[in-house]
Coordinates of C-alpha atoms in Angstrom, one line a residue:
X1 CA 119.7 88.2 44.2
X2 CA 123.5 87.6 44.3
X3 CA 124.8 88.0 47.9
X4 CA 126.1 91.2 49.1
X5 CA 130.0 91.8 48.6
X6 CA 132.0 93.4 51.6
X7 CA 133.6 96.8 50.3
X8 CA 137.8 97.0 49.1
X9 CA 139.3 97.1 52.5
X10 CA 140.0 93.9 52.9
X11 CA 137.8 92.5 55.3
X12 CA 134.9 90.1 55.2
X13 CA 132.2 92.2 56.7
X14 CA 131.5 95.8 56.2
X15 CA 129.8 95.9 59.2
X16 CA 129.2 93.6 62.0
X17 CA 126.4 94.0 64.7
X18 CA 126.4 92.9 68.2
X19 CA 123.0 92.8 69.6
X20 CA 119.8 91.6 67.8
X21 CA 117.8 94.7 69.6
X22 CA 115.9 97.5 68.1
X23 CA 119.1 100.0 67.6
X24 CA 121.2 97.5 66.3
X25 CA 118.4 95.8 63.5
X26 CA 117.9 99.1 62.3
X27 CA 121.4 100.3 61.7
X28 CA 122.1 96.6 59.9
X29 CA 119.2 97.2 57.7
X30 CA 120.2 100.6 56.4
X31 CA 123.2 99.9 56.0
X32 CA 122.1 96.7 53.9
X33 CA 119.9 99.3 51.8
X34 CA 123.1 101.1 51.4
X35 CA 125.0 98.2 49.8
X36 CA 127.0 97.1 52.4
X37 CA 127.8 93.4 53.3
X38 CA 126.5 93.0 57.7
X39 CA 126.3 90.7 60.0
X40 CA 123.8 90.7 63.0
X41 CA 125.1 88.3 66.3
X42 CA 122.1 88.1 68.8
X43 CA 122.1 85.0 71.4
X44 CA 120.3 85.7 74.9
X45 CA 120.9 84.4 78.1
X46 CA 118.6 82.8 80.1
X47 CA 117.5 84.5 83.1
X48 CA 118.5 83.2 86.5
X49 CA 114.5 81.6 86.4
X50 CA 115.4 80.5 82.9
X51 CA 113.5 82.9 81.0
X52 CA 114.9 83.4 77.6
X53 CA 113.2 84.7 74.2
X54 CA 113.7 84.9 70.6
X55 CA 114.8 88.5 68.3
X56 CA 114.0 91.2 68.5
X57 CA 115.7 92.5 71.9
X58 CA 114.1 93.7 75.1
X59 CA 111.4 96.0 73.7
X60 CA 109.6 93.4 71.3
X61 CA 110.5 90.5 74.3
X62 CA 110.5 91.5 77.5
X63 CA 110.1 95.6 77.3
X64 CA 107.8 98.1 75.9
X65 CA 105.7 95.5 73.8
X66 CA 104.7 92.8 76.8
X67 CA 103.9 96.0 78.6
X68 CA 101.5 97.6 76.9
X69 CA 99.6 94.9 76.3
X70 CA 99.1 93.9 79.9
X71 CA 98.5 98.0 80.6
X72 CA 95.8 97.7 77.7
X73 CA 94.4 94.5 79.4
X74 CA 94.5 96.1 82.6
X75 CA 93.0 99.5 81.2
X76 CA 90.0 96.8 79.4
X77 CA 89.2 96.1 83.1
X78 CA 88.4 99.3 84.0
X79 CA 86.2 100.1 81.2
X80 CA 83.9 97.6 82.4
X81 CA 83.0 99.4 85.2
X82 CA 82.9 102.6 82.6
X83 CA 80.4 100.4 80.6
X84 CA 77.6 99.6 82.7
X85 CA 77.7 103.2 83.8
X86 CA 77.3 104.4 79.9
X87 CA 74.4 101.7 79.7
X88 CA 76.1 98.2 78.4
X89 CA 74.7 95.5 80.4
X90 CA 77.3 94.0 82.1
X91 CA 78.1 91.3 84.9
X92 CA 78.6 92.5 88.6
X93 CA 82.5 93.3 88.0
X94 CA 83.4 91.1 91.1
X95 CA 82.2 88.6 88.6
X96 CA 84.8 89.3 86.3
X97 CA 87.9 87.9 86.7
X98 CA 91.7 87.6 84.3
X99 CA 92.5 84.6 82.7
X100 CA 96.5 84.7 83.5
X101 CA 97.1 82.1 81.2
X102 CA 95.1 83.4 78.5
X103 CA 96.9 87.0 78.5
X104 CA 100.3 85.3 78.5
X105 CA 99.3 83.3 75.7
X106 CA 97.9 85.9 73.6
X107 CA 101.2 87.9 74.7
X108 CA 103.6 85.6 74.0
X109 CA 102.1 84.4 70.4
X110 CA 101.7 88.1 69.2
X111 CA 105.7 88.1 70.7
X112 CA 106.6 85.0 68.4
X113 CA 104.7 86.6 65.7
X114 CA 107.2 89.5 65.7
X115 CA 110.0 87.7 65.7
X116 CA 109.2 85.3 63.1
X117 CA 108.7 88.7 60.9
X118 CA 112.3 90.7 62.3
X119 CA 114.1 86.8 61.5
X120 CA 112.1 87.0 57.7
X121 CA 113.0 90.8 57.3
X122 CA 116.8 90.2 57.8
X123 CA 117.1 87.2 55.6
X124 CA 115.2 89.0 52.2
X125 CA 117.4 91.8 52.9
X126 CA 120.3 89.9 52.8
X127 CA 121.6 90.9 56.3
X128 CA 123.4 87.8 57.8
X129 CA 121.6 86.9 60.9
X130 CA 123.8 84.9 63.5
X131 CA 122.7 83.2 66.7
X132 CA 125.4 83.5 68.6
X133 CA 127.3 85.2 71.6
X134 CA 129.3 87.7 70.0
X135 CA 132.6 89.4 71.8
X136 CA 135.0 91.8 70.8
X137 CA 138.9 90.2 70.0
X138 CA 140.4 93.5 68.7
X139 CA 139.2 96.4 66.8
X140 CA 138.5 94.7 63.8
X141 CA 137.6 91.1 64.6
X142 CA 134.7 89.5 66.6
X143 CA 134.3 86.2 67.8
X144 CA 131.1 84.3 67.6
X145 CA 130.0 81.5 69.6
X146 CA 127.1 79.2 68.4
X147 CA 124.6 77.8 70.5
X148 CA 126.0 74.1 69.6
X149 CA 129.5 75.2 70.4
X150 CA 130.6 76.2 67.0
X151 CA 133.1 79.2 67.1
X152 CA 134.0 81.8 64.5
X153 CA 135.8 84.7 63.8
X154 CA 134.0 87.8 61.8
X155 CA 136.5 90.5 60.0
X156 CA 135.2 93.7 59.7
X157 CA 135.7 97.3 59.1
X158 CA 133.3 98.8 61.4
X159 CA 131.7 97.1 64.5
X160 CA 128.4 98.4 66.2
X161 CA 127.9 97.4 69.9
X162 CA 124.0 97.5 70.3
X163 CA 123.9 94.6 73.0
X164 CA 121.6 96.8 75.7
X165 CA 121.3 95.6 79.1
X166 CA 120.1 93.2 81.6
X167 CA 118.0 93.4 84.9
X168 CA 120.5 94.3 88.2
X169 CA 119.9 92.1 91.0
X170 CA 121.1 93.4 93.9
X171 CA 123.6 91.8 96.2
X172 CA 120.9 90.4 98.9
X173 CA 120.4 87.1 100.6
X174 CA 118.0 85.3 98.6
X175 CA 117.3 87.8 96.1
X176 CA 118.9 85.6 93.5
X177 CA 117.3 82.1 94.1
X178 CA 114.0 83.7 94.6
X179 CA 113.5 87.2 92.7
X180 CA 112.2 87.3 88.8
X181 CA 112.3 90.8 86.6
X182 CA 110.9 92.2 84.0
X183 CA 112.8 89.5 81.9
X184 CA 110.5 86.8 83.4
X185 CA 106.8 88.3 84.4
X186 CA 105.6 88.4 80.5
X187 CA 105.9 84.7 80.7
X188 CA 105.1 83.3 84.1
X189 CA 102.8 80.5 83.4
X190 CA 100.3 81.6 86.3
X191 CA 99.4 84.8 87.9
X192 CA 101.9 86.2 89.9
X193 CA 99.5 86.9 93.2
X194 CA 100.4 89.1 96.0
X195 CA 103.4 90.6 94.6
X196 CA 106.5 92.9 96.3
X197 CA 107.9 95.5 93.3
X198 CA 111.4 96.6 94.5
X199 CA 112.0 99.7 92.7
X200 CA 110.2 102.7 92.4
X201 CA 111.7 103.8 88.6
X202 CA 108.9 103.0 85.8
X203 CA 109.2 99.5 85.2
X204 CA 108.7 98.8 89.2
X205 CA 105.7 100.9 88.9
X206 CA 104.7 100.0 85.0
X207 CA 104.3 96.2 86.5
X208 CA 102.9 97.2 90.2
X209 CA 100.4 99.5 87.7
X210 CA 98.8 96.3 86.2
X211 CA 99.0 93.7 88.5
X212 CA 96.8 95.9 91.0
X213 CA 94.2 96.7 88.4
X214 CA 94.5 92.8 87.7
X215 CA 93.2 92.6 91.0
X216 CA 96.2 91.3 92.9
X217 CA 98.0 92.7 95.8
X218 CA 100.5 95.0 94.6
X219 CA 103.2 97.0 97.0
X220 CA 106.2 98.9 95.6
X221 CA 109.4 99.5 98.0
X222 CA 111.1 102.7 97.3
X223 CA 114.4 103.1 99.1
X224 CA 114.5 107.1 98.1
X225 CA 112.8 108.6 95.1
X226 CA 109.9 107.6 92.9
X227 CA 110.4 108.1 89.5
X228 CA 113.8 109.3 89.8
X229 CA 114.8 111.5 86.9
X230 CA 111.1 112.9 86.0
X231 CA 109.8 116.0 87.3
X232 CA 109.1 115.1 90.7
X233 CA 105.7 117.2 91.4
X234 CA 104.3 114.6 88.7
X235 CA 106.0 111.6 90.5
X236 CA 104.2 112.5 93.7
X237 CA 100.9 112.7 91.9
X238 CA 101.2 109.2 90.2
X239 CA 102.2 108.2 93.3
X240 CA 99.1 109.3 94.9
X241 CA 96.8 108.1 92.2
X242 CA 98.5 104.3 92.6
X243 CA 97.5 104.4 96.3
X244 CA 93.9 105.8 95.4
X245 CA 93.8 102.7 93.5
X246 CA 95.5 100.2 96.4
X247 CA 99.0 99.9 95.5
X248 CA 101.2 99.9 98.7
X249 CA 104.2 101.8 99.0
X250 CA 106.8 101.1 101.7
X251 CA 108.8 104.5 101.6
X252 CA 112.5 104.7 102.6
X253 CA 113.2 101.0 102.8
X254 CA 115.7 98.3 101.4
X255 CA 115.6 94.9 101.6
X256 CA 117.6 92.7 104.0
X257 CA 116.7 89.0 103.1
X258 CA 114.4 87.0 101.2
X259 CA 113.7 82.9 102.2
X260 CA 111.5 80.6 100.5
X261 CA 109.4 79.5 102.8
X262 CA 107.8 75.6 102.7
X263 CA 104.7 76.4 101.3
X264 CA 106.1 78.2 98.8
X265 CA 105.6 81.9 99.5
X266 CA 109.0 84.5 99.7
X267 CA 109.0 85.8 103.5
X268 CA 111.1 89.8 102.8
X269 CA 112.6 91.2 105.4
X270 CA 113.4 94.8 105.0
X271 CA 114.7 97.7 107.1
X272 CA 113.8 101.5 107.1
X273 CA 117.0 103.8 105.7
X274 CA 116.2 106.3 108.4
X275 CA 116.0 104.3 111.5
X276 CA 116.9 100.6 110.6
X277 CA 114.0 99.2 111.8
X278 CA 113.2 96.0 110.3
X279 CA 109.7 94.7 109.2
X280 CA 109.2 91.7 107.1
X281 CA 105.7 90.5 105.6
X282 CA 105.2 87.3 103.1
X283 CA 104.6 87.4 99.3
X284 CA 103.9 84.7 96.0
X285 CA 106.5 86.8 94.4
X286 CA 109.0 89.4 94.2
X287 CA 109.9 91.6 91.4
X288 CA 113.3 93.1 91.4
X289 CA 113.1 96.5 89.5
X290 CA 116.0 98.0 91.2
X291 CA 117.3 99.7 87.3
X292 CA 120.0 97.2 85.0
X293 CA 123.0 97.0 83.7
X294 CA 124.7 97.0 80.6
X295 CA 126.5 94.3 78.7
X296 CA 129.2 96.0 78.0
X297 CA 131.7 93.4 80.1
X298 CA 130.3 90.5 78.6
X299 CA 131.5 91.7 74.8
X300 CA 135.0 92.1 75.9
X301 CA 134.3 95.3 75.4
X302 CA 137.0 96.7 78.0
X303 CA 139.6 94.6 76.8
X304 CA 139.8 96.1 73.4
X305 CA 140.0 99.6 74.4
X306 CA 136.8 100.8 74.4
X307 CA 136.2 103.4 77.1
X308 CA 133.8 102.7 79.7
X309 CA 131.8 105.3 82.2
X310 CA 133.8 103.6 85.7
X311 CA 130.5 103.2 87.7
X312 CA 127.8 102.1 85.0
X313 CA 130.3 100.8 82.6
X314 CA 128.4 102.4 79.7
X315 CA 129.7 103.2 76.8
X316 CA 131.6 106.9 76.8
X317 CA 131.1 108.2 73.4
X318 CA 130.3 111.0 71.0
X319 CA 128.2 111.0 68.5
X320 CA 128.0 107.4 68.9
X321 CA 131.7 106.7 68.1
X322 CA 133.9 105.4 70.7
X323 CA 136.7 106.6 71.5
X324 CA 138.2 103.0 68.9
X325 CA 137.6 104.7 65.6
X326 CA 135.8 101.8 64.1
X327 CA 133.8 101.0 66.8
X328 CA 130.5 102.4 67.2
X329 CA 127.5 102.1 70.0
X330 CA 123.8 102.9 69.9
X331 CA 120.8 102.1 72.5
X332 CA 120.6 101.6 76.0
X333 CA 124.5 101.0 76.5
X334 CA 125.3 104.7 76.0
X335 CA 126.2 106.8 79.1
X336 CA 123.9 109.5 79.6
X337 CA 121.2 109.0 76.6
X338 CA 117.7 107.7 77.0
X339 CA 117.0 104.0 77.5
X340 CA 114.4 104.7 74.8
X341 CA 113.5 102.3 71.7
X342 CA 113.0 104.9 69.4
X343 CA 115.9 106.6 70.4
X344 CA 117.9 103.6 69.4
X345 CA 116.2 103.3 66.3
X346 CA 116.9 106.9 64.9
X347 CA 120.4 106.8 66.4
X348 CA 121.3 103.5 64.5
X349 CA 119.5 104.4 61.2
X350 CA 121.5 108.1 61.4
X351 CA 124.7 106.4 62.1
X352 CA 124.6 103.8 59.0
X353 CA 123.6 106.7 56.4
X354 CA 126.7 108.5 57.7
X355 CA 128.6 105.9 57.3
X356 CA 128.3 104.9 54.3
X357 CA 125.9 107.7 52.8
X358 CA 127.7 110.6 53.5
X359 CA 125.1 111.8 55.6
X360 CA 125.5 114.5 58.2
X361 CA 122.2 114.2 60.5
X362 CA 123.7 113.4 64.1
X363 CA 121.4 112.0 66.7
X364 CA 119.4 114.7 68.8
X365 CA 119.0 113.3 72.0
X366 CA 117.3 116.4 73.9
X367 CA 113.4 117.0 74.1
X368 CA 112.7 113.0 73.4
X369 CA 109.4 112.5 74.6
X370 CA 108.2 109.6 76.9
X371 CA 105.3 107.8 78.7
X372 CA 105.4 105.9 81.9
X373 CA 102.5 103.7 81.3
X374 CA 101.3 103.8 84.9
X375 CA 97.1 103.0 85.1
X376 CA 96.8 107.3 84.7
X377 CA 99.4 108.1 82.2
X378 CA 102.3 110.2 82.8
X379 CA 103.4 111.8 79.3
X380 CA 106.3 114.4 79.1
X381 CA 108.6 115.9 76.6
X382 CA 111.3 118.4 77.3
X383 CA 112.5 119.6 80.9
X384 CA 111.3 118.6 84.5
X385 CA 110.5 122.3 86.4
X386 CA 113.4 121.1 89.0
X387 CA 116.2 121.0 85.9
X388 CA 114.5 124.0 84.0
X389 CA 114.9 126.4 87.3
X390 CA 118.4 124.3 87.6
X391 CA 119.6 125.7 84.0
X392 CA 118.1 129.0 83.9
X393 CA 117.3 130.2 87.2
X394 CA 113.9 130.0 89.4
X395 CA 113.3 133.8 88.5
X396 CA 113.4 133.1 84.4
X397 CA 111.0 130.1 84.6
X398 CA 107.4 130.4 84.0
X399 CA 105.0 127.4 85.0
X400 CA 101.3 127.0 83.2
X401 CA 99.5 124.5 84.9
X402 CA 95.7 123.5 85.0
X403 CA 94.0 120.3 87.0
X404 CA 91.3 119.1 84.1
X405 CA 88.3 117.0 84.0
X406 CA 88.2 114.0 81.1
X407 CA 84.7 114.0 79.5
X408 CA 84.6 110.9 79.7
X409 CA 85.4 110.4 83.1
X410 CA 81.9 112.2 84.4
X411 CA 79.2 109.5 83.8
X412 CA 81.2 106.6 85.5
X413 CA 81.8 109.2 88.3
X414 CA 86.2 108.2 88.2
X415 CA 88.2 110.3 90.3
X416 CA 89.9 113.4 88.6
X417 CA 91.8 114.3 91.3
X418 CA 95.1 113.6 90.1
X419 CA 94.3 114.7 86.4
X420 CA 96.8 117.4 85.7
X421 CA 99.8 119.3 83.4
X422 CA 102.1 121.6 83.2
X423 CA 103.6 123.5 80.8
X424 CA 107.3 124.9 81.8
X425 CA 109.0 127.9 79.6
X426 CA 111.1 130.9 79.7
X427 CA 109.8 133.9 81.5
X428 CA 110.6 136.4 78.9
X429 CA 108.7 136.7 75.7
X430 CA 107.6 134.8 73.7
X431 CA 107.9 132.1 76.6
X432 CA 109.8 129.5 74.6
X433 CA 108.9 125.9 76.1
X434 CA 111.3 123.7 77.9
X435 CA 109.3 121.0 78.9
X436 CA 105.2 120.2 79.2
X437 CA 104.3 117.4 81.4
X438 CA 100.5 115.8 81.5
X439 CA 98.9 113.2 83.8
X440 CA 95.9 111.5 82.5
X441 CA 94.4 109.3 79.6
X442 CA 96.2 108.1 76.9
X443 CA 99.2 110.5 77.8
X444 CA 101.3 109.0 74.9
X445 CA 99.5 110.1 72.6
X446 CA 98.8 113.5 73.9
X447 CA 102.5 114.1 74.0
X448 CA 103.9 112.7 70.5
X449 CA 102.7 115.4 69.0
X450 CA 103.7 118.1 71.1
X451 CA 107.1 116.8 70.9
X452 CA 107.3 117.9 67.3
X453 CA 106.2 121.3 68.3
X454 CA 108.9 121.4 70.4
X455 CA 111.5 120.5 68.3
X456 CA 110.1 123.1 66.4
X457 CA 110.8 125.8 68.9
X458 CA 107.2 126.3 69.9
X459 CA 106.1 128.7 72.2
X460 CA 103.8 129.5 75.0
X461 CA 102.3 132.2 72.9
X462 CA 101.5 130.2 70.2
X463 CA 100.3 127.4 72.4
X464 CA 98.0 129.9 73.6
X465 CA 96.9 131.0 70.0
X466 CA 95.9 127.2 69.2
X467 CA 92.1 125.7 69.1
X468 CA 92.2 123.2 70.4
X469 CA 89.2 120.1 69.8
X470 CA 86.9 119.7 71.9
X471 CA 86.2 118.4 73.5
X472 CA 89.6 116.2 74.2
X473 CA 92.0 116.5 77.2
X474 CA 94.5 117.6 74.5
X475 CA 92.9 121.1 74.2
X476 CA 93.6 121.2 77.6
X477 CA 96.9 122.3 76.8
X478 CA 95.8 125.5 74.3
X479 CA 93.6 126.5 77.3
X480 CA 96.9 127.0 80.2
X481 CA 96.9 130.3 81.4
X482 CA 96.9 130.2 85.3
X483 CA 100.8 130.5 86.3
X484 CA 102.2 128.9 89.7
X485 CA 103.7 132.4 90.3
X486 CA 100.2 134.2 90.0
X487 CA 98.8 132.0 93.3
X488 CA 95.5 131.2 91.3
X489 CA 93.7 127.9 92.0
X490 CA 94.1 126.1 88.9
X491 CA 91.1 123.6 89.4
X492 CA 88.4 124.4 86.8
X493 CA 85.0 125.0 87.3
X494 CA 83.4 123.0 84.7
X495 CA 84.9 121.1 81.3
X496 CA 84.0 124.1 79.6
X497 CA 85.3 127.1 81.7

């Protein structure tokens, strides 16, 4: 196949990507389907441990994809226990034990694999993929620095910022020297041990999730809110459900100071926010999940123009066009959007067809639906009950909610205390729905396919006029009829009432 010829206006590139992350591979590969000539600049930095990876961007690296597979590892675990109770013959689980090394391994290959496949994928569609550290020079051009040095300047007509962000570390004595992050615990070469999260958002309790069900002693440090963001009645109940399962939590607290001390081990010293008393305790390592940044500063992006939120330093945009007419932004950079994969994905794919398709889908960025891949799953789409009563009023907001008990959670004899959803919608007929919310097993893919139906405008009465199968905790959602307002306990009586 001949290469691919930039368009008439004069310029080597039609379109030049900076960022080799999910948003920015898929708006490079549309608009390579589209006939347009693009160039994709992806280099990463190491971490301050040293941690670096290949294409692909934080999802396939260091994000959603490490992290499901240590949740499924850790969920593997559990089942044993599940097992013997269903009849399998199976060692005392004290027995049992994780082979660090092996999961990492496993990990990191199936990681390689991936981007082995996205480097393939870019060449036989002709995209140009560069390794370098790309930054803006002016509206139209972008330099490109090589990992040997090299340095070149790209032309283009249109440039996409897709760079996404980096883990924060927080201004702290010690924190730097001996902290790691998300970017590095996919990868350490042994098991992490007794282990301080910092951070209560869902990556500080995504990692403190595993490690515990690993077996190792997890604690999370929340200076004010867990799950910050989510509808907080759901918060407090994973919350609960971690400390069922041993997970610490150090409530209202910061940290002070972390020192290595000569054995190895991190000695923290932290201090309560309401009385600044100070406490301090020793841990193998620390994991700073304190939210991250975006790399918008690093791309020049400032310099050229591009407007910038003042505290995040975000992109400001519409419709991802900045306020540059040429220069476009998708993914985790945006100012208020979803950090989402998928949401990056449809937003870059969107933005290439109307480009240089004449399309006229824009990006809808409400009702995205989400996981937080805690050991109980916490699924939701749509509004929290606080920002539903926020919008329309506590007096035109109706609240299903049911506790639930799994099937297969009554043989093993597991705990569904904390097993619950929620269904928020309008008051008046026909009770359009803002938002559901469910805590329990597999709560991904419980709520995918609600999310449709609520993009769909579905309603509380229809929900109600849907069988559901049974028996599934999914059907527990086409069997919500006790309302908060009506005062009714909403525990049931059997899995069949």
């Amino acid at each position: 196949m001949a290469p691919v010829q930039a368009g008439s206006h004069g310029y080597d590139y039609d379109l030049v990507v900076i960022g080799g992350g999910s948003g920015g591979l898929a708006a490079a590969k549309e608009a390579v389907s589209l006939g347009k000539k693009v160039a994709v600049l992806d280099f990463v930095d190491p971490s301050p441990r040293g941690t670096t990876w290949g294409l692909g961007g934080t999802c396939v690296n260091v994000g959603c994809i490490p992290k499901k597979l240590f949740h499924q590892a850790a969920l593997l675990g559990e089942s044993l226990h599940d097992a013997a109770c269903f009849g399998w013959n199976i060692p005392e689980r004290k027995s049992i034990t994780l082979d660090w090394p092996k999961l990492r391994e496993s990990v990191q290959n199936h990681i390689k694999s991936v981007n082995w496949v996205l480097r393939v994928e870019l060449r036989d569609k002709k995209v140009e993929y560069i390794n370098a550290r790309g930054s803006l020079i002016d509206a139209h051009t972008v330099h490109a620095k090589l990992k040997n040095g090299t340095e070149r300047e790209l032309k283009t007509d249109h440039v996409l910022l897709a760079m996404g962000g980096r883990p924060i570390y927080p201004d702290i004595p010690g924190a730097l020297e001996n902290c790691i992050t998300s970017d590095d615990i996919f990868s350490l070469p042994e098991a992490p041990g007794k282990t301080l999260v910092i951070g209560a958002g869902y990556i500080g309790l995504e990692c403190a999730g595993f490690l515990n069900e690993f077996g190792m002693d997890a604690t999370v440090m929340v200076r004010s809110t867990v799950l910050r963001g989510f509808d907080q009645q759901m918060a407090g109940l994973i919350t609960e459900e971690m400390k069922s399962r041993g997970v610490k939590f150090l409530h209202k607290t910061v940290p002070v100071r972390m020192e290595k001390q000569a054995d190895g081990k991190i000695k923290v010293t932290w201090k309560s926010v309401e009385n600044n008393s100070e406490s301090s305790d020793l841990f193998d390592t620390v994991l700073m999940a304190t939210g991250r940044r975006p790399l918008t500063l690093e791309v020049k992006a400032d310099q050229v123009g591009v407007k910038l939120h003042p505290d995040s330093k975000k992109v400001v945009c519409d419709r991802e066009l900045t306020n540059i007419p040429n220069i476009f932004a998708v993914g985790d950079i945006l100012e208020g959007k979803p950090e989402l994969t998928p949401v990056a994905i449809q937003a870059g794919k969107l933005l290439a067809q109307r480009l240089y398709n004449n399309g006229k889908i824009e990006m809808d960025y409400d009702n995205v639906a989400t996981t937080v891949f805690t050991p109980l799953e916490y699924g939701c789409c749509g509004l929290s009950e606080e920002e539903a009563i926020r919008r329309h009023g506590e007096d035109n907001i109706e609240v299903y909610h049911a506790f639930y008990k799994p099937t297969e959670f009554f043989v093993p004899q597991r705990s569904p205390a904390r097993c619950y959803m929620k269904v928020v919608c309008l008051r008046a007929a026909p009770q359009k729905i803002l938002g559901m919310h469910y805590i329990g097993p597999q709560g991904g893919e419980v709520i995918q396919g609600y999310a449709a139906a609520i993009k769909m405008g579905l309603t509380m009465e229809a929900l109600m006029d849907t069988v559901g199968i049974h028996p599934t905790v999914s059907e527990e959602f086409t069997r919500l009829w006790i309302t908060k307002r009506s005062g009714i306990d909403p525990t049931p009586q059997s899995c069949c009432s």
